[in-house]
Coordinates of C-alpha atoms and ligand atoms in Angstrom, one line a residue:
X108 CA 0.0 -0.1 -0.2
X109 CA 0.9 3.3 -0.7
X110 CA -0.1 6.7 0.7
X111 CA -0.1 10.1 -1.4
X112 CA -1.7 13.3 -1.3
X113 CA -3.3 13.0 -4.9
X114 CA -3.8 9.7 -7.0
X115 CA -4.7 10.4 -10.6
X116 CA -6.4 8.0 -12.7
X117 CA -5.4 8.0 -16.3
X118 CA -2.4 10.0 -17.7
X119 CA -3.7 11.5 -20.6
X120 CA -3.4 15.6 -21.1
X121 CA -6.0 15.8 -18.2
X122 CA -4.4 13.7 -15.8
X123 CA -0.7 14.1 -16.6
X124 CA -1.0 17.9 -16.6
X125 CA -2.8 17.8 -13.3
X126 CA -0.3 15.7 -11.8
X127 CA 2.6 17.9 -12.7
X128 CA 0.8 21.0 -11.7
X129 CA 0.1 19.2 -8.3
X130 CA 3.7 18.2 -7.9
X131 CA 4.6 21.6 -8.4
X132 CA 2.1 23.1 -5.7
X133 CA 4.1 20.5 -3.4
X134 CA 1.7 17.7 -3.3
X135 CA 2.8 13.9 -3.4
X136 CA 1.5 12.3 -6.6
X137 CA 0.8 9.0 -7.7
X138 CA -0.4 8.4 -11.3
X139 CA -2.2 5.4 -12.2
X140 CA -2.1 4.4 -16.1
X141 CA -2.8 1.2 -17.8
X142 CA -1.5 2.3 -21.1
X143 CA 1.4 4.8 -22.5
X144 CA 1.6 8.0 -20.8
X145 CA -0.1 11.1 -22.8
X146 CA -3.5 9.2 -23.2
X147 CA -5.3 9.7 -26.5
X148 CA -4.2 12.7 -27.4
X149 CA -0.5 12.1 -27.4
X150 CA -0.7 8.6 -28.6
X151 CA -3.8 8.1 -30.5
X152 CA -5.3 11.5 -31.4
X153 CA -4.1 14.9 -31.4
X154 CA -0.6 14.6 -32.1
X155 CA -0.5 11.8 -34.4
X156 CA -3.4 13.0 -36.5
X157 CA -1.6 16.3 -36.9
X158 CA 1.6 14.4 -38.1
X159 CA -0.7 13.0 -40.6
X160 CA -2.3 16.5 -41.4
X161 CA 1.2 17.8 -42.1
X162 CA 1.9 15.4 -44.9
X163 CA -1.4 15.8 -46.2
X164 CA -0.8 19.7 -46.5
X165 CA 2.4 19.3 -48.1
X166 CA 0.9 16.7 -50.8
X167 CA -1.7 19.3 -51.5
X168 CA 0.7 22.3 -51.7
X169 CA 2.8 20.4 -54.1
X170 CA 0.6 18.7 -56.2
X171 CA -2.3 21.3 -56.4
X172 CA -0.5 24.9 -55.7
X173 CA 2.9 24.0 -56.9
X174 CA 2.1 25.3 -60.4
X175 CA 1.2 28.6 -59.3
X176 CA 4.5 29.0 -57.8
X177 CA 6.2 27.7 -60.9
X178 CA 6.9 24.1 -59.3
X179 CA 5.6 21.4 -61.4
X180 CA 5.7 18.2 -59.6
X181 CA 6.1 15.0 -61.8
X182 CA 7.0 11.6 -60.6
X183 CA 5.5 12.4 -57.1
X184 CA 5.1 9.1 -55.2
X185 CA 3.2 8.9 -52.0
X186 CA 4.2 6.3 -49.4
X187 CA 1.5 6.7 -46.9
X188 CA 3.1 3.9 -44.7
X189 CA 6.1 6.5 -44.1
X190 CA 3.7 9.2 -42.8
X191 CA 2.2 6.7 -40.3
X192 CA 5.8 5.8 -39.2
X193 CA 6.2 9.6 -38.8
X194 CA 3.2 9.8 -36.9
X195 CA 3.9 7.0 -34.4
X196 CA 7.6 8.1 -33.9
X197 CA 6.2 11.7 -32.9
X198 CA 3.7 10.0 -30.5
X199 CA 6.5 7.8 -29.0
X200 CA 8.9 10.7 -28.6
X201 CA 6.2 12.8 -26.8
X202 CA 5.1 9.9 -24.7
X203 CA 8.7 9.3 -23.3
X204 CA 9.1 13.1 -22.9
X205 CA 5.9 12.8 -20.3
X206 CA 8.0 10.2 -18.7
X207 CA 10.9 12.2 -17.8
X208 CA 8.6 15.0 -16.8
X209 CA 7.2 12.6 -14.3
X210 CA 10.6 12.0 -13.1
X211 CA 11.7 15.2 -12.8
X212 CA 8.7 16.6 -10.7
X213 CA 9.0 13.2 -8.7
X214 CA 5.7 12.0 -9.8
X215 CA 5.2 8.0 -9.4
X216 CA 3.8 6.3 -12.5
X217 CA 2.0 3.0 -11.1
X218 CA 1.3 1.0 -14.3
X219 CA -2.1 -0.9 -14.5
X220 CA -5.5 -0.6 -14.6
X221 CA -7.2 1.3 -11.6
X222 CA -10.3 1.1 -10.0
X223 CA -11.9 3.5 -7.3
X224 CA -12.1 1.7 -4.0
X225 CA -14.2 4.3 -2.4
X226 CA -13.1 7.8 -1.8
X227 CA -9.5 8.0 -0.9
X228 CA -8.6 4.9 -2.2
X229 CA -7.7 3.3 -5.8
X230 CA -6.9 -0.4 -6.3
X231 CA -4.2 -1.3 -9.1
X232 CA -4.4 -4.4 -10.8
X233 CA -1.7 -6.7 -9.5
X234 CA -2.8 -6.0 -5.8
X235 CA -1.4 -2.6 -4.9
X236 CA -3.8 -0.3 -3.1
X237 CA -3.0 3.5 -3.3
X238 CA -4.7 5.6 -0.2
X239 CA -4.7 9.3 -1.0
X240 CA -6.5 12.3 0.6
X241 CA -7.5 13.2 -3.1
X242 CA -8.3 11.1 -6.0
X243 CA -8.7 12.8 -9.7
X244 CA -10.6 10.9 -12.0
X245 CA -9.0 11.4 -15.7
X246 CA -9.7 7.9 -17.6
X247 CA -11.0 9.8 -20.8
X248 CA -13.0 8.5 -23.3
X249 CA -13.0 5.7 -26.6
X250 CA -14.4 5.6 -29.7
X251 CA -18.4 4.9 -29.8
X252 CA -18.9 2.4 -32.6
X253 CA -22.8 1.6 -33.3
X254 CA -24.1 -1.6 -32.6
X255 CA -23.8 -4.4 -35.2
X256 CA -20.6 -2.9 -36.8
X257 CA -17.5 -4.9 -36.5
X258 CA -14.2 -2.9 -36.5
X259 CA -11.6 -5.4 -37.9
X260 CA -9.0 -2.7 -38.5
X261 CA -8.7 -4.0 -42.2
X262 CA -12.1 -3.1 -43.6
X263 CA -13.9 -1.0 -40.7
X264 CA -11.7 1.0 -38.6
X265 CA -11.9 3.9 -36.1
X266 CA -9.6 6.7 -35.6
X267 CA -7.6 4.3 -33.5
X268 CA -7.0 1.6 -35.9
X269 CA -6.4 4.3 -38.8
X270 CA -3.5 6.1 -36.8
X271 CA -2.0 2.7 -37.1
X272 CA -2.9 1.4 -40.4
X273 CA 0.1 1.8 -43.2
X274 CA -2.3 1.3 -45.8
X275 CA -4.4 4.3 -47.8
X276 CA -7.3 2.5 -49.4
X277 CA -8.5 3.3 -52.9
X278 CA -12.1 4.0 -51.7
X279 CA -12.8 5.2 -48.4
X280 CA -16.1 6.0 -46.6
X281 CA -16.0 8.1 -43.6
X282 CA -19.2 8.5 -41.1
X283 CA -19.3 11.6 -39.4
X284 CA -18.4 14.9 -40.3
X285 CA -17.0 16.1 -36.8
X286 CA -13.6 16.9 -36.3
X287 CA -11.9 13.6 -36.5
X288 CA -13.8 12.5 -39.9
X289 CA -12.9 15.8 -41.4
X290 CA -9.4 15.6 -40.4
X291 CA -9.4 12.2 -41.7
X292 CA -11.1 12.6 -44.9
X293 CA -8.4 15.3 -46.0
X294 CA -5.6 13.3 -45.2
X295 CA -6.5 10.1 -47.0
X296 CA -7.9 12.4 -50.0
X297 CA -4.7 14.0 -50.2
X298 CA -3.0 10.8 -50.3
X299 CA -5.0 9.5 -53.1
X300 CA -8.0 7.8 -51.9
X301 CA -11.5 8.6 -53.3
X302 CA -13.4 9.8 -49.9
X303 CA -17.2 10.0 -49.3
X304 CA -18.3 11.6 -46.1
X305 CA -21.5 10.6 -44.6
X306 CA -23.3 13.1 -42.3
X307 CA -26.6 12.9 -40.7
X308 CA -27.0 16.5 -40.0
X309 CA -27.8 19.3 -42.5
X310 CA -24.2 20.7 -42.3
X311 CA -20.8 19.5 -41.7
X312 CA -19.2 20.1 -38.2
X313 CA -22.6 20.2 -36.5
X314 CA -22.8 22.6 -33.8
X315 CA -20.3 25.1 -35.7
X316 CA -21.2 28.2 -37.1
X317 CA -23.0 27.1 -40.4
X318 CA -21.0 29.7 -42.5
X319 CA -17.7 28.3 -41.5
X320 CA -19.1 24.8 -42.2
X321 CA -20.2 26.0 -45.9
X322 CA -16.7 27.1 -46.7
X323 CA -15.5 24.0 -45.5
X324 CA -17.9 22.0 -47.7
X325 CA -17.2 24.1 -50.7
X326 CA -13.4 23.5 -50.4
X327 CA -13.6 19.9 -49.7
X328 CA -15.7 19.5 -53.1
X329 CA -12.8 21.4 -54.9
X330 CA -10.5 18.9 -53.5
X331 CA -12.7 16.0 -54.7
X332 CA -13.9 15.0 -51.4
X333 CA -17.8 14.0 -51.8
X334 CA -19.6 15.0 -48.7
X335 CA -23.1 13.9 -48.2
X336 CA -25.2 15.7 -45.9
X337 CA -28.5 14.3 -44.4
X338 CA -27.3 10.7 -45.2
X339 CA -27.9 8.5 -42.2
X340 CA -25.3 5.6 -41.7
X341 CA -27.6 2.3 -41.3
X342 CA -24.8 -0.3 -40.9
X343 CA -22.2 -1.9 -42.7
X344 CA -21.2 -5.6 -43.7
X345 CA -17.9 -6.8 -44.6
X346 CA -17.6 -7.9 -48.2
X347 CA -14.5 -9.7 -49.7
X348 CA -11.7 -7.4 -49.2
X349 CA -13.9 -4.3 -48.6
X350 CA -17.0 -3.3 -47.2
X351 CA -20.6 -2.5 -48.1
X352 CA -22.3 0.8 -46.2
X353 CA -25.8 1.1 -46.0
X354 CA -27.2 4.5 -45.7
X355 CA -30.6 6.4 -45.7
X356 CA -31.4 9.8 -47.2
X357 CA -34.8 11.7 -47.8
X358 CA -34.8 9.9 -51.1
X359 CA -34.5 6.3 -49.7
X360 CA -32.1 3.5 -49.0
X361 CA -28.7 3.1 -50.7
X362 CA -25.4 1.2 -50.4
X363 CA -22.1 2.4 -51.1
X364 CA -19.2 -0.3 -52.0
X365 CA -15.8 0.6 -50.5
X366 CA -12.2 -0.7 -49.4
X367 CA -12.4 0.7 -46.0
X368 CA -14.7 2.3 -43.6
X369 CA -13.9 4.8 -41.1
X370 CA -16.3 5.1 -38.0
X371 CA -15.9 8.6 -36.8
X372 CA -19.4 9.1 -35.0
X373 CA -18.5 10.0 -31.7
X374 CA -16.8 9.0 -28.4
X375 CA -18.1 7.5 -25.0
X376 CA -16.7 7.9 -21.5
X377 CA -14.3 5.1 -19.7
X378 CA -16.7 5.2 -16.8
X379 CA -17.8 1.7 -16.6
X380 CA -16.4 -0.9 -14.2
X381 CA -14.2 1.3 -12.4
X382 CA -16.0 1.4 -9.3
X383 CA -17.5 5.0 -9.7
X384 CA -21.3 4.6 -8.8
X385 CA -20.1 2.2 -5.9
X386 CA -18.1 5.1 -4.6
X387 CA -20.9 7.6 -4.7
X388 CA -19.9 9.1 -8.3
X389 CA -23.0 10.3 -10.0
X390 CA -23.1 9.9 -13.8
X391 CA -25.3 11.4 -16.3
X392 CA -27.4 9.1 -18.8
X393 CA -24.4 9.2 -21.1
X394 CA -22.0 7.9 -18.5
X395 CA -20.2 11.1 -18.1
X396 CA -19.1 12.0 -14.6
X397 CA -21.3 14.9 -13.0
X398 CA -19.0 17.6 -11.5
X399 CA -19.6 21.2 -10.2
X400 CA -17.4 23.8 -11.4
X401 CA -14.4 22.8 -9.2
X402 CA -14.5 19.4 -10.9
X403 CA -15.9 17.7 -7.6
X404 CA -18.2 14.9 -8.0
X405 CA -20.9 13.6 -5.8
X406 CA -18.6 11.5 -3.8
X407 CA -16.3 13.6 -1.3
X408 CA -12.6 13.9 -2.2
X409 CA -12.8 12.6 -5.9
X410 CA -12.7 14.8 -8.6
X411 CA -13.3 14.3 -12.5
X412 CA -11.8 16.1 -15.3
X413 CA -11.3 15.9 -19.3
X414 CA -13.4 13.6 -21.5
X415 CA -14.7 11.7 -18.5
X416 CA -16.5 14.7 -17.3
X417 CA -18.2 15.7 -20.6
X418 CA -18.4 19.0 -22.2
X419 CA -16.4 19.6 -25.4
X420 CA -14.0 16.5 -25.8
X421 CA -10.6 18.6 -26.3
X422 CA -7.1 18.0 -25.2
X423 CA -6.8 21.6 -23.9
X424 CA -10.2 21.5 -22.1
X425 CA -8.9 18.5 -20.1
X426 CA -5.6 20.2 -19.3
X427 CA -7.1 23.4 -18.1
X428 CA -9.6 21.4 -15.8
X429 CA -6.8 19.2 -14.5
X430 CA -5.0 22.5 -13.6
X431 CA -7.8 24.4 -12.0
X432 CA -8.7 21.2 -10.2
X433 CA -5.7 20.8 -8.4
X434 CA -5.0 24.6 -7.8
X435 CA -8.3 24.6 -6.1
X436 CA -7.1 21.6 -3.9
X437 CA -3.9 23.4 -3.1
X438 CA -6.0 26.6 -2.5
X439 CA -4.0 28.5 -5.0
X440 CA -7.3 29.3 -7.0
X441 CA -10.3 31.4 -6.5
X442 CA -12.0 31.5 -9.9
X443 CA -13.3 28.7 -11.7
X444 CA -12.2 27.9 -15.1
X445 CA -14.1 30.0 -18.0
X446 CA -15.4 27.2 -20.5
X447 CA -16.5 30.2 -22.6
X448 CA -12.9 30.9 -23.8
X449 CA -12.2 27.2 -24.6
X450 CA -11.4 27.3 -28.5
X451 CA -12.6 24.4 -30.8
X452 CA -10.2 23.7 -33.9
X453 CA -10.3 21.5 -36.7
X454 CA -6.7 21.4 -38.5
X455 CA -7.7 20.2 -42.1
X456 CA -7.2 22.6 -45.1
X457 CA -8.9 24.9 -44.7
X458 CA -8.9 25.0 -40.8
X459 CA -11.6 26.0 -38.8
X460 CA -11.6 27.6 -35.2
X461 CA -14.1 29.2 -33.1
X462 CA -14.4 30.5 -29.6
X463 CA -17.2 31.9 -27.6
X464 CA -20.7 32.8 -28.4
X465 CA -22.1 31.6 -32.1
X466 CA -23.5 33.9 -33.9
X467 CA -27.3 32.8 -33.6
X468 CA -26.6 32.6 -29.8
X469 CA -25.0 36.0 -29.7
X470 CA -28.3 37.5 -31.5
X471 CA -30.4 36.0 -29.1
X472 CA -28.6 37.9 -26.2
X473 CA -28.0 40.9 -28.0
X474 CA -30.8 41.3 -30.6
X475 CA -29.8 43.0 -33.8
X476 CA -27.5 45.7 -31.9
X477 CA -24.8 42.7 -32.0
X478 CA -21.7 43.9 -33.7
X479 CA -20.5 41.6 -36.5
X480 CA -17.1 42.4 -38.1
X481 CA -16.0 40.3 -41.0
X482 CA -13.3 40.0 -43.3
X483 CA -12.5 37.6 -46.2
X484 CA -9.0 36.2 -46.8
X485 CA -9.4 37.0 -50.4
X486 CA -8.7 40.4 -49.1
X487 CA -5.7 39.4 -47.1
X488 CA -2.4 40.2 -49.0
X489 CA -0.6 37.2 -47.0
X490 CA -3.4 34.7 -47.6
X491 CA -3.3 35.7 -51.5
X492 CA 0.6 35.7 -51.8
X493 CA 0.2 32.0 -50.0
X494 CA -2.6 31.0 -52.8
X495 CA -4.7 30.3 -49.4
X496 CA -7.3 32.8 -50.0
X497 CA -10.5 30.6 -49.1
X498 CA -12.4 31.4 -45.7
X499 CA -13.1 34.6 -43.4
X500 CA -12.9 35.8 -40.0
X501 CA -16.0 36.9 -38.2
X502 CA -16.0 38.6 -34.9
X503 CA -18.8 39.1 -32.8
X504 CA -19.0 41.9 -30.0
X505 CA -21.7 43.2 -27.5
X506 CA -23.1 46.5 -28.6
X507 CA -22.2 48.6 -25.7
X508 CA -18.7 48.8 -25.5
X509 CA -17.7 46.4 -28.4
X510 CA -16.5 43.8 -25.9
X511 CA -15.5 40.6 -27.9
X512 CA -18.2 37.7 -27.5
X513 CA -16.9 35.3 -30.1
X514 CA -15.1 34.7 -33.3
X515 CA -15.3 32.2 -35.8
X516 CA -12.4 31.6 -38.5
X517 CA -12.2 29.4 -41.4
X518 CA -9.1 29.4 -43.7
X519 CA -5.5 28.8 -43.6
X520 CA -4.0 29.6 -40.0
X521 CA -7.7 29.8 -38.4
X522 CA -6.4 27.5 -35.4
X523 CA -3.5 29.8 -34.6
X524 CA -5.5 33.0 -35.4
X525 CA -8.0 32.2 -32.7
X526 CA -5.7 32.4 -29.9
X527 CA -5.8 36.2 -30.2
X528 CA -9.3 36.4 -29.6
X529 CA -8.9 33.8 -26.4
X530 CA -6.5 36.5 -25.1
X531 CA -8.8 39.2 -26.0
X532 CA -11.9 37.5 -24.1
X533 CA -9.8 36.7 -21.2
X534 CA -8.7 40.2 -20.8
X535 CA -12.3 41.3 -21.6
X536 CA -11.0 43.3 -24.6
X537 CA -13.1 45.0 -27.1
X538 CA -12.8 45.4 -30.9
X539 CA -11.3 48.9 -30.5
X540 CA -8.6 47.5 -28.5
X541 CA -8.0 45.2 -31.0
X542 CA -7.9 47.7 -33.5
X543 CA -5.5 49.8 -31.6
X544 CA -3.2 47.1 -31.3
X545 CA -0.6 47.3 -34.5
X546 CA -0.6 43.7 -36.4
X547 CA 2.6 43.1 -38.6
X548 CA 2.0 43.4 -42.2
X549 CA 1.7 41.1 -44.1
X550 CA 0.4 38.5 -41.8
X551 CA -2.9 36.4 -41.7
X552 CA -3.4 38.1 -38.0
X553 CA -4.1 41.2 -40.0
X554 CA -7.7 39.5 -40.6
X555 CA -8.2 39.9 -37.0
X556 CA -7.6 43.2 -37.0
X557 CA -9.5 44.0 -40.2
X558 CA -12.8 42.1 -38.5
X559 CA -12.2 44.0 -35.6
X560 CA -12.1 47.2 -37.6
X561 CA -15.3 45.9 -39.7
X562 CA -17.3 45.6 -36.3
X563 CA -16.4 49.2 -35.8
X564 CA -17.6 50.1 -39.1
X565 CA -14.2 51.4 -39.9
X566 CA -12.8 48.9 -42.4
X567 CA -9.7 49.8 -44.3
X568 CA -9.0 47.0 -46.7
X569 CA -12.6 45.8 -47.2
Ligands
FAD277 P1 -7.5 10.5 -22.6 O1 -6.6 11.4 -23.5 O2 -8.5 9.8 -23.2 O3 -6.6 9.7 -21.5 C1 -7.2 8.8 -20.5 C2 -6.1 7.9 -19.9 O4 -6.7 7.0 -18.9 C3 -5.7 7.1 -21.0 O5 -4.4 6.8 -21.2 C4 -6.1 5.4 -20.5 O6 -5.4 4.4 -20.9 C5 -6.2 5.7 -19.2 N1 -7.3 4.8 -18.5 C6 -8.8 4.6 -18.6 N2 -9.0 4.1 -17.7 C7 -7.9 3.5 -16.9 C8 -7.9 2.7 -15.8 N3 -9.1 2.3 -15.2 N4 -6.8 2.7 -15.1 C9 -5.7 3.3 -15.4 N5 -5.8 3.9 -16.8 C10 -6.7 4.0 -17.4 N6 -8.5 17.3 -29.0 C11 -8.0 18.5 -29.2 O7 -8.0 19.4 -28.3 N7 -7.0 18.9 -30.1 C12 -6.9 17.9 -31.1 O8 -6.6 18.0 -32.4 C13 -7.6 16.3 -31.1 N8 -7.6 15.6 -32.0 C14 -7.8 14.4 -32.0 C15 -7.9 13.6 -32.8 C16 -8.5 12.4 -32.7 C17 -8.5 11.3 -33.8 C18 -9.0 11.8 -31.4 C19 -9.3 10.4 -31.0 C20 -9.1 12.8 -30.4 C21 -8.9 14.0 -30.6 N9 -8.7 15.2 -29.6 C22 -8.4 16.2 -29.9 C23 -9.4 14.8 -28.4 C24 -8.4 14.4 -27.2 O9 -7.4 13.3 -27.6 C25 -9.2 14.1 -25.9 O10 -10.0 15.2 -25.6 C26 -8.1 14.3 -24.7 O11 -7.4 13.2 -25.1 C27 -9.0 14.0 -23.5 O12 -8.0 14.0 -22.5 P2 -8.2 13.0 -21.2 O13 -7.0 13.4 -20.4 O14 -9.6 13.4 -20.5 O15 -8.2 11.4 -21.5

């Protein structure tokens, strides 16, 4: 048996970051992790998928934009297996990096599956019991696969198998046009697959600003990626070396033959069979742990963060929740995490990013007085020079002072640009303060400046 101040169950970006912050604050910490350090994000999510996306962008720039710059690429060969190797190596390197951070911060990693054995105790497979003043649950989530769909890693894959598969199929069906589906559709299409994306909703990226989704769809069409909206996935059967995918639309039932099917419909929390309900932790009907604004569960001394606690399933949200939760424990924080300033980002090309209120929500709150400032990348010198002129920036500001309440960006660099708005929102900045900030020329960030100027009705370049 060992005794610590804080036992963390799960070492994803929620758990490992919380463990490091707790150690910095002087707590003794043990982390129980069954798999590799870094969780889904480092090993099977954010990082390896971004390695693939970088390859896809390179292919696109070379084969589709090269001629604009006088580069005619002939005899280009694409080795998808090598791309996967690079992606795996990147993940390995980062997982090792977390291990050395644990050593540096004197955090003990206990390898194995853990189970909550009541408030203040975690049992680890193999027999060790860890007693702790506080337990932080950060077991994350896993792919949700509809009943009856058999994932074999050859014909039917989730993102997990896709990140390990060295094969790029000729014909791929992606079910789900959320962040994961969109990113993989782009990668496979750039490496030569004929990709069809099925999405049940009436727009890509359900929940995103429809204007962003429209630009994404148009650009995907230009890249030869077929996106079928209002197309409900009904099931899939293995057929020879491939798969037959059943769908229904308002026109009726249909089937598509493909070499591979990627299921990217959503994720479910890893909250089953780890003693949560027995210990008094409440779950919602989908199995996510219910927490208050300090990440406290219904069981005394037990906290939960990250994907396990629901909300947007994002790595940076998990990390911020982890930091806030342990800072509260150590009495080093008084304000809860502001979930309104957590950005959402999709890293395909064009990139999509947003933060704060959506336009419809903002209109409900502020009515017709809402200030909306737009700037298209077709008017950005930097975007035109780079031949990436699709997309726009839209900034939303409340009518009285012009305080920024949200921003929506689609186009090159969107995922980086949204950070400026995040800072502005944290500082409760107004569009006039952004307008008063000198932005270097030529940069994509000028699009933020110009959208802020537009919200003030004093556009210069548009
Ligand atoms: P996880 O990362 O899921 O980590 C949980 C850890 O707990 C795992 O290591 C698991 O092994 C361990 N565990 C579970 N049960 C037990 C147990 N009983 N005992 C011991 N250990 C246990 N988010 C972004 O913000 N940006 C992105 O670009 C992005 N890209 C993504 C791409 C893909 C393909 C996927 C699938 C996800 C992506 N995400 C992205 C989402 C992101 O990966 C998750 O939001 C994030 O990993 C959640 O962190 P977490 O710490 O809550 O849980």
